[in-house]
């Protein structure tokens, strides 16, 4: 297995869900500052 804690390398997804939870919290704050629009899109380019 090349990916994961026992593999050659691991990513934040391999470590746990904390990073995603922090991002989700930040996106909710952004949406609130925009006045809770009905549509709110997040684009990830990486």
Short mmCIF file of C-alpha atoms in Angstrom, two decimals:
data_model
loop_
_atom_site.label_atom_id
_atom_site.label_comp_id
_atom_site.label_asym_id
_atom_site.label_seq_id
_atom_site.Cartn_x
_atom_site.Cartn_y
_atom_site.Cartn_z
CA UNK A 1 0.00 0.00 0.00
CA UNK A 2 1.57 3.28 -1.10
CA UNK A 3 -0.90 5.68 0.53
CA UNK A 4 -1.68 5.75 4.25
CA UNK A 5 0.21 5.77 7.52
CA UNK A 6 1.87 2.42 6.73
CA UNK A 7 2.65 3.40 3.12
CA UNK A 8 5.21 5.61 1.46
CA UNK A 9 3.27 8.80 2.23
CA UNK A 10 -0.03 9.96 3.65
CA UNK A 11 -2.25 12.96 3.13
CA UNK A 12 -4.54 14.87 5.46
CA UNK A 13 -7.36 12.53 4.43
CA UNK A 14 -5.29 9.59 5.72
CA UNK A 15 -4.84 11.25 9.11
CA UNK A 16 -8.49 11.98 9.85
CA UNK A 17 -11.44 14.21 9.11
CA UNK A 18 -10.41 17.23 11.22
CA UNK A 19 -9.08 19.24 8.27
CA UNK A 20 -12.33 18.75 6.33
CA UNK A 21 -14.39 19.68 9.37
CA UNK A 22 -12.40 22.90 9.82
CA UNK A 23 -12.88 23.79 6.15
CA UNK A 24 -16.62 23.11 6.37
CA UNK A 25 -16.87 25.38 9.41
CA UNK A 26 -15.02 28.15 7.56
CA UNK A 27 -17.27 27.80 4.51
CA UNK A 28 -20.35 28.09 6.73
CA UNK A 29 -18.91 31.31 8.16
CA UNK A 30 -18.30 32.67 4.64
CA UNK A 31 -21.87 31.80 3.67
CA UNK A 32 -23.23 33.55 6.77
CA UNK A 33 -21.26 36.71 5.94
CA UNK A 34 -22.85 36.66 2.49
CA UNK A 35 -26.33 36.62 4.03
CA UNK A 36 -27.04 32.88 3.67
CA UNK A 37 -27.57 32.79 -0.11
CA UNK A 38 -29.74 29.94 -1.41
CA UNK A 39 -26.88 28.79 -3.64
CA UNK A 40 -23.30 28.67 -2.40
CA UNK A 41 -20.59 26.88 -4.38
CA UNK A 42 -17.07 25.94 -3.33
CA UNK A 43 -14.53 25.14 -6.03
CA UNK A 44 -11.32 23.23 -5.32
CA UNK A 45 -8.59 23.53 -7.93
CA UNK A 46 -5.87 21.44 -6.33
#
